[in-house]
Structure formats: structure tokens, C-alpha cells
Coordinates of C-alpha atoms in Angstrom, one line a residue:
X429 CA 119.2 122.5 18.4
X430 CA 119.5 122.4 14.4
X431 CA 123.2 120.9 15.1
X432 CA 122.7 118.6 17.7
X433 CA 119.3 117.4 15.8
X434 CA 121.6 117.1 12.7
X435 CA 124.3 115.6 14.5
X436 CA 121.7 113.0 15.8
X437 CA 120.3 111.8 12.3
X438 CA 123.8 110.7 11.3
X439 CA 124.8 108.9 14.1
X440 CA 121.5 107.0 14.1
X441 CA 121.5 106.6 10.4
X442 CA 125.4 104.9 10.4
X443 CA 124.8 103.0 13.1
X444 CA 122.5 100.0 11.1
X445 CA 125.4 97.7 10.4
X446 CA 126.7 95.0 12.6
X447 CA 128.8 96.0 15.5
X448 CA 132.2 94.6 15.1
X449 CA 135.6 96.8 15.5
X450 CA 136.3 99.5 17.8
X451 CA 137.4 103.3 17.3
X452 CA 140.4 104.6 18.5
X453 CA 140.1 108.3 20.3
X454 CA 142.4 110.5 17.8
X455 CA 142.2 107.6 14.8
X456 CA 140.4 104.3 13.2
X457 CA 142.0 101.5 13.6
X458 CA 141.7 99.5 9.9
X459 CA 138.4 98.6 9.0
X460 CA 137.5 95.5 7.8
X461 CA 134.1 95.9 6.3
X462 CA 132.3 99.0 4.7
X463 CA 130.6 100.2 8.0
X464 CA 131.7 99.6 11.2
X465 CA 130.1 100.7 14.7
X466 CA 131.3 100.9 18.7
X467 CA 130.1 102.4 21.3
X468 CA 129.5 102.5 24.9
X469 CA 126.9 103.2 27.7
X470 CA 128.3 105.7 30.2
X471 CA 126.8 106.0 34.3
X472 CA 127.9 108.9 36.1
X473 CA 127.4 110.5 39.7
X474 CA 129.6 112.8 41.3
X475 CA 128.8 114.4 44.9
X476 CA 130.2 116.8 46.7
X477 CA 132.4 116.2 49.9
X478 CA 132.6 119.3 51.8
X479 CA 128.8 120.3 52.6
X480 CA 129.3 123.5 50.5
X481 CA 127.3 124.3 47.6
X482 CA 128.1 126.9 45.0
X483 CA 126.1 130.1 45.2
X484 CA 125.0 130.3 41.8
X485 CA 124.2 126.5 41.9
X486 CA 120.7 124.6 42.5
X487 CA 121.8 124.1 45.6
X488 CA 122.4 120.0 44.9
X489 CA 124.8 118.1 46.8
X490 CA 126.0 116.8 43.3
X491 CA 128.1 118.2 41.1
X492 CA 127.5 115.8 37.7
X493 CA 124.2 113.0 37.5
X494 CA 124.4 111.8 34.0
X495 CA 124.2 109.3 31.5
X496 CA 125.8 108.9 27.8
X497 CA 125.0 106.6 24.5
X498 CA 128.6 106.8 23.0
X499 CA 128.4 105.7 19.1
X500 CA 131.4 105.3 17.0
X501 CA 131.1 104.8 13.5
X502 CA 133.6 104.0 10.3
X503 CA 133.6 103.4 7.3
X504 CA 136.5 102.5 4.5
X505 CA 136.9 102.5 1.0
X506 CA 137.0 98.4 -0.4
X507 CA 141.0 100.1 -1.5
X508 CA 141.7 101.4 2.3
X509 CA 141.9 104.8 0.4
X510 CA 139.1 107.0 1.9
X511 CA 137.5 106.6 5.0
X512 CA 135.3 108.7 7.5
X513 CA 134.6 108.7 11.4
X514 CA 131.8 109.9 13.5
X515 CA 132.2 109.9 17.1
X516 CA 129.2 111.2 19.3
X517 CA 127.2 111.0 22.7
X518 CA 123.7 111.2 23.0
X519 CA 123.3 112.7 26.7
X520 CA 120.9 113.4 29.6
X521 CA 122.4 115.7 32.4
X522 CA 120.1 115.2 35.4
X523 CA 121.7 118.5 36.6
X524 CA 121.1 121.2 34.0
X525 CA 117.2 119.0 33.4
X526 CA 118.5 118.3 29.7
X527 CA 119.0 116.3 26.8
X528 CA 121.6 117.0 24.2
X529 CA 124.1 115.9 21.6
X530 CA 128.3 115.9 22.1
X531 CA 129.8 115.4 18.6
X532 CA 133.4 114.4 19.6
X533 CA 134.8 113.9 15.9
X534 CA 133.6 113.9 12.8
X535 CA 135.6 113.7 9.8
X536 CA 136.2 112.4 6.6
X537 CA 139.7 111.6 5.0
X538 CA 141.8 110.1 2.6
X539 CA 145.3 108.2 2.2
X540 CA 147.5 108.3 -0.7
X541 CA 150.7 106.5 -0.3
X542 CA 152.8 109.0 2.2
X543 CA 149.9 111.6 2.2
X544 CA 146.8 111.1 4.8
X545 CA 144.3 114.1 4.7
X546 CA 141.2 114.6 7.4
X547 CA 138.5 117.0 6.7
X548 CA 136.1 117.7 10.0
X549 CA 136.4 117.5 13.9
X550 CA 139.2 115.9 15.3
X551 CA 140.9 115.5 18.5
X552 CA 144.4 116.6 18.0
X553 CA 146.8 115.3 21.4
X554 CA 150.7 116.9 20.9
X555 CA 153.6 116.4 22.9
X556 CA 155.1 114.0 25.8
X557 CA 153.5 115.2 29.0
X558 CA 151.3 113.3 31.6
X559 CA 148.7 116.2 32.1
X560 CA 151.3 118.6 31.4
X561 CA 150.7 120.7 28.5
X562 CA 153.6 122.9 26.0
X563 CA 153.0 122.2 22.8
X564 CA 149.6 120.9 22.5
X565 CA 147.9 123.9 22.6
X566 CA 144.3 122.3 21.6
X567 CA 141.2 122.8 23.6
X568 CA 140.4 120.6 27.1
X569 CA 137.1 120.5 29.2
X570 CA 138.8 121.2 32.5
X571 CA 134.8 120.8 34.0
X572 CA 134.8 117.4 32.3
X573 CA 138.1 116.4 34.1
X574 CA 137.6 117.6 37.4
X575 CA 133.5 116.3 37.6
X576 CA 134.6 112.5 37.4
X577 CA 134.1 112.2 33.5
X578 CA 136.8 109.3 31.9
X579 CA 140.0 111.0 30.9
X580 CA 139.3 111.0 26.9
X581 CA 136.7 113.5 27.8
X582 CA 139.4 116.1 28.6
X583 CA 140.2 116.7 25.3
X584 CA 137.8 119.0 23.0
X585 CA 137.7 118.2 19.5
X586 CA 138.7 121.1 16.3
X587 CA 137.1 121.9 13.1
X588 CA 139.8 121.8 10.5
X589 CA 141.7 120.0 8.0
X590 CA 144.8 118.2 8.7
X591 CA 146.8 117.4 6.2
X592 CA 150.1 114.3 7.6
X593 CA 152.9 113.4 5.3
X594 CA 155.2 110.7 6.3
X595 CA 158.8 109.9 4.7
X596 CA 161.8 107.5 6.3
X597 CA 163.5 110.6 8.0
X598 CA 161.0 113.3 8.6
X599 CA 157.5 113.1 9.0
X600 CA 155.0 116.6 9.1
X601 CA 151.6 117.4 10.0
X602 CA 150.0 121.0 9.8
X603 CA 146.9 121.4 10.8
X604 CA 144.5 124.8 9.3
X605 CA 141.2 125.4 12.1
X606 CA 138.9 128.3 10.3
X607 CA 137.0 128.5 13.6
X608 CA 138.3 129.2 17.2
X609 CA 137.4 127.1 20.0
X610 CA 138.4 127.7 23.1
X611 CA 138.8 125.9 26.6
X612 CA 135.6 124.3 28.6
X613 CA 136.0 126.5 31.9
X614 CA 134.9 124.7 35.4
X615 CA 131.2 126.6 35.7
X616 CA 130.0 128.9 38.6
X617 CA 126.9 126.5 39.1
X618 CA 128.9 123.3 39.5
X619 CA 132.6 124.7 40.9
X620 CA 133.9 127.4 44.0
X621 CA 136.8 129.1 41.8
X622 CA 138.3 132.6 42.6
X623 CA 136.4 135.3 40.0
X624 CA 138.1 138.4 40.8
X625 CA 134.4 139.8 38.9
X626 CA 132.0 137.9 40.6
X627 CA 130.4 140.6 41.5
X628 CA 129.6 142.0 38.9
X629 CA 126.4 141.1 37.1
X630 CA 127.0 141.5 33.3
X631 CA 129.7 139.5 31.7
X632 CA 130.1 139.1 28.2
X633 CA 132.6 136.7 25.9
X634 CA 134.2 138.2 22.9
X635 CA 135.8 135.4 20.7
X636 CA 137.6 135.9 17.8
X637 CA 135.9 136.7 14.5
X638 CA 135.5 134.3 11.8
X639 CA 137.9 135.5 9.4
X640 CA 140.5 134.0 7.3
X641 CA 143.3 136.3 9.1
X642 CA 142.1 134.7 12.3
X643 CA 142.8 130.4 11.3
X644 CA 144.8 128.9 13.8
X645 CA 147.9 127.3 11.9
X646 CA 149.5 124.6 13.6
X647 CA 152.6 122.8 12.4
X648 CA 154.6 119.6 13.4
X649 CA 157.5 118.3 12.2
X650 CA 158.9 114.5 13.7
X651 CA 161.3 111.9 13.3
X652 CA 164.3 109.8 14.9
X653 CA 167.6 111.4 16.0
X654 CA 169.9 109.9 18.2
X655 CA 167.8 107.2 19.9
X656 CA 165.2 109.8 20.2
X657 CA 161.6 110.7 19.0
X658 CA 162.1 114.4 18.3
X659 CA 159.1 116.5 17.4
X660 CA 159.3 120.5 16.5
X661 CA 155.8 122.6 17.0
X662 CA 155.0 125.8 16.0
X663 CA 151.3 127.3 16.4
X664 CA 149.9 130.4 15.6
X665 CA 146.3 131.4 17.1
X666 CA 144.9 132.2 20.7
X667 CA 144.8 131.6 23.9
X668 CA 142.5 129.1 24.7
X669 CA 141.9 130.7 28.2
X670 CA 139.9 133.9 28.3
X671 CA 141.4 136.8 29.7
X672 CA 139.0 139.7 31.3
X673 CA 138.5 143.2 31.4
X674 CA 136.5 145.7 33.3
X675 CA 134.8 147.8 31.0
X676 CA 133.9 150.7 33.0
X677 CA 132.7 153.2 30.4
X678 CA 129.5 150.5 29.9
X679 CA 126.5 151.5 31.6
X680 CA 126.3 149.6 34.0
X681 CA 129.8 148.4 34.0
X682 CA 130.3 144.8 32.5
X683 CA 133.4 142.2 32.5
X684 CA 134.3 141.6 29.0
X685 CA 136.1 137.8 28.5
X686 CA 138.5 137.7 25.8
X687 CA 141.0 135.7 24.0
X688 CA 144.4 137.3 23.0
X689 CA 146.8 136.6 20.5
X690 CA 149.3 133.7 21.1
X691 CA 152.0 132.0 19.1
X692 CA 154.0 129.0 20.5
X693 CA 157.0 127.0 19.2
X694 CA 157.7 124.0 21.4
X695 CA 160.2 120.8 20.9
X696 CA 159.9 117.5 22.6
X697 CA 161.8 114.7 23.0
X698 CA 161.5 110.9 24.3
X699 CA 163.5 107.7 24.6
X700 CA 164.2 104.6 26.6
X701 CA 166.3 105.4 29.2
X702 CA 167.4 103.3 32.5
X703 CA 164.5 99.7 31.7
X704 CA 162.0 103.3 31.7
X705 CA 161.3 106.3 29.2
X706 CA 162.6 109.4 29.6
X707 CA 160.5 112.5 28.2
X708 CA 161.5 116.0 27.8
X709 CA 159.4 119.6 26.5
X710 CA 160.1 122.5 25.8
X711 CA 158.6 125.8 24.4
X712 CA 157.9 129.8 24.1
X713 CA 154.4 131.3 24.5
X714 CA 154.8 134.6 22.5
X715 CA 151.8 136.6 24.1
X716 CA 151.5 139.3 20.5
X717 CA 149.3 141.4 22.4
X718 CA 151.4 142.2 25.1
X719 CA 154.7 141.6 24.2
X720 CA 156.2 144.4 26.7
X721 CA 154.1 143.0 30.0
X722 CA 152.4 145.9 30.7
X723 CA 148.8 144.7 30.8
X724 CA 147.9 143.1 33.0
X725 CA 144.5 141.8 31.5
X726 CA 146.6 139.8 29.4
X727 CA 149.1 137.2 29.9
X728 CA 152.6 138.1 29.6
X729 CA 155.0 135.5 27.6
X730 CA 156.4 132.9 29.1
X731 CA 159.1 129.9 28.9
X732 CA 157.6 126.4 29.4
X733 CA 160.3 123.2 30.4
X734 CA 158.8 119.2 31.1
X735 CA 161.2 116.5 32.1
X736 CA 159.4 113.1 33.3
X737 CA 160.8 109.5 33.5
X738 CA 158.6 106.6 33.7
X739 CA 159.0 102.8 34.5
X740 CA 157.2 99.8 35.3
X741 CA 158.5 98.5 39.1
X742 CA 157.3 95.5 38.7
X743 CA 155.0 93.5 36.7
X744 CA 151.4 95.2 36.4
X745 CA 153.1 98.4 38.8
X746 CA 153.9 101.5 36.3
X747 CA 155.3 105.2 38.4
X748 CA 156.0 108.1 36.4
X749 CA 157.1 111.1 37.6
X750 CA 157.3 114.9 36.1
X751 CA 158.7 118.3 36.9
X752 CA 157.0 121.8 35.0
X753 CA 158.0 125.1 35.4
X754 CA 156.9 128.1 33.9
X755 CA 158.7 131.2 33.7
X756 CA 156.9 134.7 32.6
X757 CA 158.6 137.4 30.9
X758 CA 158.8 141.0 31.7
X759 CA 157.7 139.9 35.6
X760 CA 159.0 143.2 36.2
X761 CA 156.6 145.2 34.2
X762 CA 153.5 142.8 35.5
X763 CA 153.9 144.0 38.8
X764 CA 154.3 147.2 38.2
X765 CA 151.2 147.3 35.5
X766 CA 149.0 144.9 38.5
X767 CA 146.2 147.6 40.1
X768 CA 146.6 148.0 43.9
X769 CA 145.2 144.6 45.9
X770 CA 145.4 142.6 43.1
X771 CA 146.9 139.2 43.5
X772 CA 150.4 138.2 41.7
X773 CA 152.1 135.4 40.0
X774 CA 155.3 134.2 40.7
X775 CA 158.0 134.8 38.1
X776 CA 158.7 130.9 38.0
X777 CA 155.8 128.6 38.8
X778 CA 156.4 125.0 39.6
X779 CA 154.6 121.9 39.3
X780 CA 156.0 118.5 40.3
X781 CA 153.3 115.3 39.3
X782 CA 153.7 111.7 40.3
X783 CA 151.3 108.3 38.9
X784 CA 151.1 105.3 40.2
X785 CA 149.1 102.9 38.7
X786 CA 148.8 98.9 40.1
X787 CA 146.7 96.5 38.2
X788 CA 145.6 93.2 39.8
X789 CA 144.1 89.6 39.6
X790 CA 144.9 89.4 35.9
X791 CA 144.2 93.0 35.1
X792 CA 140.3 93.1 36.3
X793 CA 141.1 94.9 39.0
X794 CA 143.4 98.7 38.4
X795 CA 144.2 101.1 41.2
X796 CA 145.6 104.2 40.3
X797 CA 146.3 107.9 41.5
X798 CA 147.4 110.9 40.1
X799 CA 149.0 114.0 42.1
X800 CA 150.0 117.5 41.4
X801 CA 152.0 119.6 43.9
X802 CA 153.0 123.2 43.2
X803 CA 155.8 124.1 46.0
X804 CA 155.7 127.9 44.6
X805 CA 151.7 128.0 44.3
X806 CA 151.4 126.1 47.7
X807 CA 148.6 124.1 46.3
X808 CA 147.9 120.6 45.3
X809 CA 145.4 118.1 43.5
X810 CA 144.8 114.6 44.3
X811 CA 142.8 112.0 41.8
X812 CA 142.7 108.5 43.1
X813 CA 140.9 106.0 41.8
X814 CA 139.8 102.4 41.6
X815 CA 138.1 100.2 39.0
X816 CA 137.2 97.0 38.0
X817 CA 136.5 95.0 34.9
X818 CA 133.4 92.7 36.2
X819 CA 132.9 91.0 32.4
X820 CA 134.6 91.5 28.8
X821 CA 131.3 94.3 28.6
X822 CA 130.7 95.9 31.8
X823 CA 133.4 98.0 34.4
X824 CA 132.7 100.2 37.5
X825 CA 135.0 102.6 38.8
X826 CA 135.4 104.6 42.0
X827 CA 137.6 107.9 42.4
X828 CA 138.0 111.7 43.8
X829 CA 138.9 115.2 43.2
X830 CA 140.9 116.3 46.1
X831 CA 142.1 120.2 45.8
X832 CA 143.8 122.1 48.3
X833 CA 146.5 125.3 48.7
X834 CA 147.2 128.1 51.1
X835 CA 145.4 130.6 48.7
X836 CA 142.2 130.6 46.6
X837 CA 144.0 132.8 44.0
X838 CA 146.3 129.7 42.8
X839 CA 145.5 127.1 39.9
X840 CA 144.5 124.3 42.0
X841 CA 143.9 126.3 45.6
X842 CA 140.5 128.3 44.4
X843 CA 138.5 124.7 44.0
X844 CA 139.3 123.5 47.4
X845 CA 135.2 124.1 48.2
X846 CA 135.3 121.8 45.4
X847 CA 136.5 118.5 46.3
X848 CA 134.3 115.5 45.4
X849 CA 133.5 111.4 45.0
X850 CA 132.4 109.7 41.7
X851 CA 131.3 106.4 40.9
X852 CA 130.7 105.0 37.2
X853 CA 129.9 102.2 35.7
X854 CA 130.5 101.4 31.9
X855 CA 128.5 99.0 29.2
X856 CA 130.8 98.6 25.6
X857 CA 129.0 97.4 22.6

């Protein structure tokens, strides 16, 4: 309570000045007085569809009730030299009966000619892929994203310092985050998931300790080549997902959650191509704790490919479509390491994503869905949705989580019990 109290204060006490330009998610756009403040009031409701209700739930037929107080707040240097952003939500979730604090950024930085330097929380976004991730290996609030919440509210924001240098050929960023933070799991009181440990009653998390041989290094390297946005990535840190033990010797026995080991080195690539843009990704998960695939409690290493295209049809009518596939390592020697009953991955997992988004009577009105289909998972998710602009202030929007699959084992198959509506309406200032 310190933190959020903390975290209050400063959002209340840089939010005095008139409110005049807005905050871009990742980056300020330039400021053109000493303190500058956005925001926005967020309406939320999302209810469940299928008359289930998750055992370790209230048993409410909603899944997320809540309201937010976005402030975003900036401030430059009368030179354009230094600057800082805060980004934060006050919140009430009419769920969980609480009140809290959800700092999304808060940095401070400074720009010297090709040199820019941030100091704080930051959302960090890498790569070319529409919901498809290789190299950006930063957190994400899968509960956020599959509860109704707007889009910006997948990603999770790090504590670090990032340091950008830009040049007429090569540009690089490396980014240094002291403390681990990992991905916002889907909860047992708001989701149906598969938990192959659901029975048993004491689970514990074990993150990484806060040492300097345990900073997540992340590097980026980017320029043009042959018509072509080329970016090389290369990150050194954890998993973001835990992986889980049984820990039998423990009396009683418990399910320890963990995060192992991970470096990545991904490459991207992205041009116009055919009136659309063509994007391709690429990368290696080196799993370091398991390098020969004979845990099983811990991912083996894998191969990750992304080609998409995208094009607008017509005016206001955008498609995109993508194909992903993953391919583990050592599949031979995770089968053979998997205990008796257990369920198995593929060697190669595919995932092939279409959007389609339609806007209407001069862009008030935008229809769009998203969809996911795994042909070697046999599962699927399905995100339509529908909103409209009502003044320059004030939007509503309609949508749904639709899951489904032939097993409750696979990524999007375990939350079919899940499926649900949202509406939300939004207030900017």
C-alpha cells in the first residue's frame, strides 16, 4: 500500500496544470509547455456466457466490473533535452471489493543529439507481429486481454534503463531491467484453465533473486537494407511464464512455480510489398536450464518463424493475415522424460491469425475481429468487436472472448468455460 499510496501522490500532485496534449503508450509526443496532462475515464463489464462459474470464484456471473481514472503526465525541459512521464490508473474492481493503484510507466529521460536515455517503467513493444510474439519477450497481462480490457492493457510495463542511439545506417537500443517481472497469468477465480495441480492445496512462486547476475539484458539493433526495416534482437533473462514442479519431499506436498533460464535471438523484417506490407520473424529460444530436453518441468528450446501480409481492400477496410509455428527441440527426449498420463506437445505447433477491421460513417463507427486457429492444437479464439465514437470525448464499445478446441490441455482449448461479452464506454480528457 506504501507504493500505490506513493504512486498516488505523484499522479495527483502533476496533474495541476492545464490539460492540453496527449501521451503516447511507449513514448511522449513533444511537449509544448513545462507540464502537460491526459487522461481518460475507463467503464468496464464483462459477463460470462456459458452459465459456468469457476470453482475457486465468488460465484458471479461476471468475470471483470470496473472502473479506471487514467492520468498521463509530461513534462519537458524549455531545451527539449530532459523530460519525464508518468502514466497511471487509479482503480476500483467491483470483483475482488478493492481500490488500488496501476502505475503503467514512469520514467524520467534525456536526449542528447543521437543519444536518448530513460530511467524508470516503460513499456517496451519489439518485433512485427499482430499478437504474435518472437522477439519481444516483455511481460503481457494475458487476464487483462482476455477480460475485455482495451488492447494497451496487454502489455506490462519494466523497471530499467534504456539507453537508444540512432545514426543514418544503424540504430541500437539495449535495455538493462535489475528486477524480473513476469507474465499476468489468467486467475483461478475469474478463468476455467487446465492446472495439472489443481488439486493440490499449497502452491508457492519462486522468482528470481534480485541480484546483479540475474538483470535481464536486452539488445536491438535496426536499420534499412534492401527496401527493408531489418531489426536483430538478442535477450538474455527468463521465461516470463512459470514453469511447475511437484515437490514431493514437502510435508504436505506443494507445487513450486518457477521461472527458468531463457536466452533469445530473434530477427525481423518488413516492407511494402503488393499496395500491402509484408512482415516476417524469426528467432531461437535457448531454454539454459534444459538444453538436452529431459525435463519436463521445463520448456525445451524451440525455433519460432512469423510471416504476415497486410493490406487495406478498400477505403476504411484493412485484412491482415499471419502464419506462426513453433518448433521444440529434443521432442524426442520430452516424450521420453513426460511421466505416464501426462499430456504432450506437438513437435511443431501452428497458428494461423486473420483481422479484419471496417470503419464507417466517417470513422465513428469501427467493426473489427480478430481470430486465431491452431490446426495442430485443434483449438481456436475469436474476438469481435464493435465501437463507436459518439463525440470528440466519449466512445462505447461492444465485443467477446470466444475460445474453443477439442482438448482442455491446448493454449486456447482449456478457457472454453471461459467465453464471455463486454461492454465499455470511454470519457478522454
Amino acid at each position: 500500500m506504501r507504493v500505490a499510496a506513493l504512486s498516488l501522490a505523484t499522479l495527483l500532485s502533476l496533474s495541476a496544470p492545464a490539460l492540453t496534449v496527449k501521451a503516447q503508450e511507449g513514448g511522449a509526443t513533444p511537449l509544448r509547455s513545462p507540464v502537460e496532462v491526459h487522461g481518460f475515464l475507463l467503464g468496464t463489464v464483462t459477463g460470462r456466457t456459458t452459465g459456468l462459474r469457476p470453482a475457486r470464484g465468488d460465484g458471479s456471473d461476471f468475470v471483470l466490473v470496473e472502473e479506471r481514472l487514467r492520468f498521463d503526465v509530461g513534462r519537458a525541459t524549455s531545451a527539449g533535452a530532459g523530460l519525464f512521464l508518468v502514466k497511471g490508473d487509479l482503480f476500483h474492481d467491483a470483483g475482488a471489493d478493492r481500490f488500488d493503484v496501476d502505475l503503467r510507466e514512469a520514467w524520467v529521460g534525456y536526449t542528447a543529439g543521437p543519444l536518448d536515455l530513460r530511467l524508470g517503467r516503460q513499456i517496451v513493444t519489439w518485433g512485427v507481429g499482430d499478437l504474435v510474439f518472437i522477439s519481444d519477450v516483455f511481460p503481457k497481462d494475458w487476464e487483462s486481454f482476455f477480460s475485455g480490457r482495451p488492447l494497451e492493457y496487454l502489455k506490462l510495463g519494466v523497471d530499467g534503463l534504456r539507453a537508444r542511439c540512432s545514426s543514418q545506417t544503424l540504430n541500437g537500443e539495449l535495455l538493462i531491467v535489475p528486477f524480473f517481472t513476469p507474465d499476468a497469468l489468467p486467475s483461478a477465480s475469474r478463468f476455467f484453465f487446465f492446472d495439472p495441480f489443481a488439486s493440490v492445496p499449497d502452491q508457492r512462486e519462486l522468482r528470481p533473486p534480485r541480484r546483479y547476475s540475474n538483470a535481464e539484458l536486452a539488445l536491438r539493433l535496426y536499420g534499412l537494407a534492401a527496401g527493408f526495416d531489418l531489426s536483430l534482437y538478442a535477450y538474455r533473462g527468463f521465461w516470463r511464464t512459470p514453469s511447475a514442479r511437484l515437490d514431493s519431499g514437502a510435508d504436505p506436498a506443494a507445487v513450486v512455480r518457477f521461472y527458468p533460464r531463457l536466452s533469445a535471438y530473434a530477427t525481423s523484417a518488413q516492407r511494402s510489398f503488393l499496395e500491402g506490407v509484408l512482415s516476417l520473424e524469426g528467432g531461437h529460444y535457448d531454454s539454459r536450464e534444459d538444453r538436452q530436453g529431459t525435463n519436463p518441468s521445463v520448456p525445451n528450446s524451440q525455433w519460432r518463424f512469423l510471416a504476415g501480409y497486410q493490406r487495406q481492400l478498400r477505403p476504411d477496410l484493412t485484412a491482415g493475415i499471419q502464419a506462426y509455428a513453433e518448433l521444440m527441440g529434443r521432442h524426442d527426449a520430452y516424450l521420453e522424460a513426460l511421466a505416464a498420463g501426462s499430456p504432450s506437445a506437438d513437435r511443431i505447433r501452428w497458428v494461423l491469425t486473420a483481422r479484419v477491421m471496417q470503419l464507417l460513417d466517417y470513422q465513428a463507427w469501427k467493426l473489427g475481429i480478430f481470430a486465431a486457429y491452431s490446426p495442430t492444437d485443434e483449438d481456436y479464439l475469436l474476438q469481435p468487436e464493435v465501437s463507436h465514437r459518439l463525440s470528440d470525448e466519449l466512445a462505447v464499445s461492444l465485443g467477446a472472448n470466444v475460445f474453443g478446441g477439442t482438448s482442455e490441455t491446448t493454449f486456447f482449448g482449456q478457457f472454453e468455460k471461459s467465453d464471455n461479452v463486454y461492454i465499455g464506454a470511454r470519457f478522454d480528457f
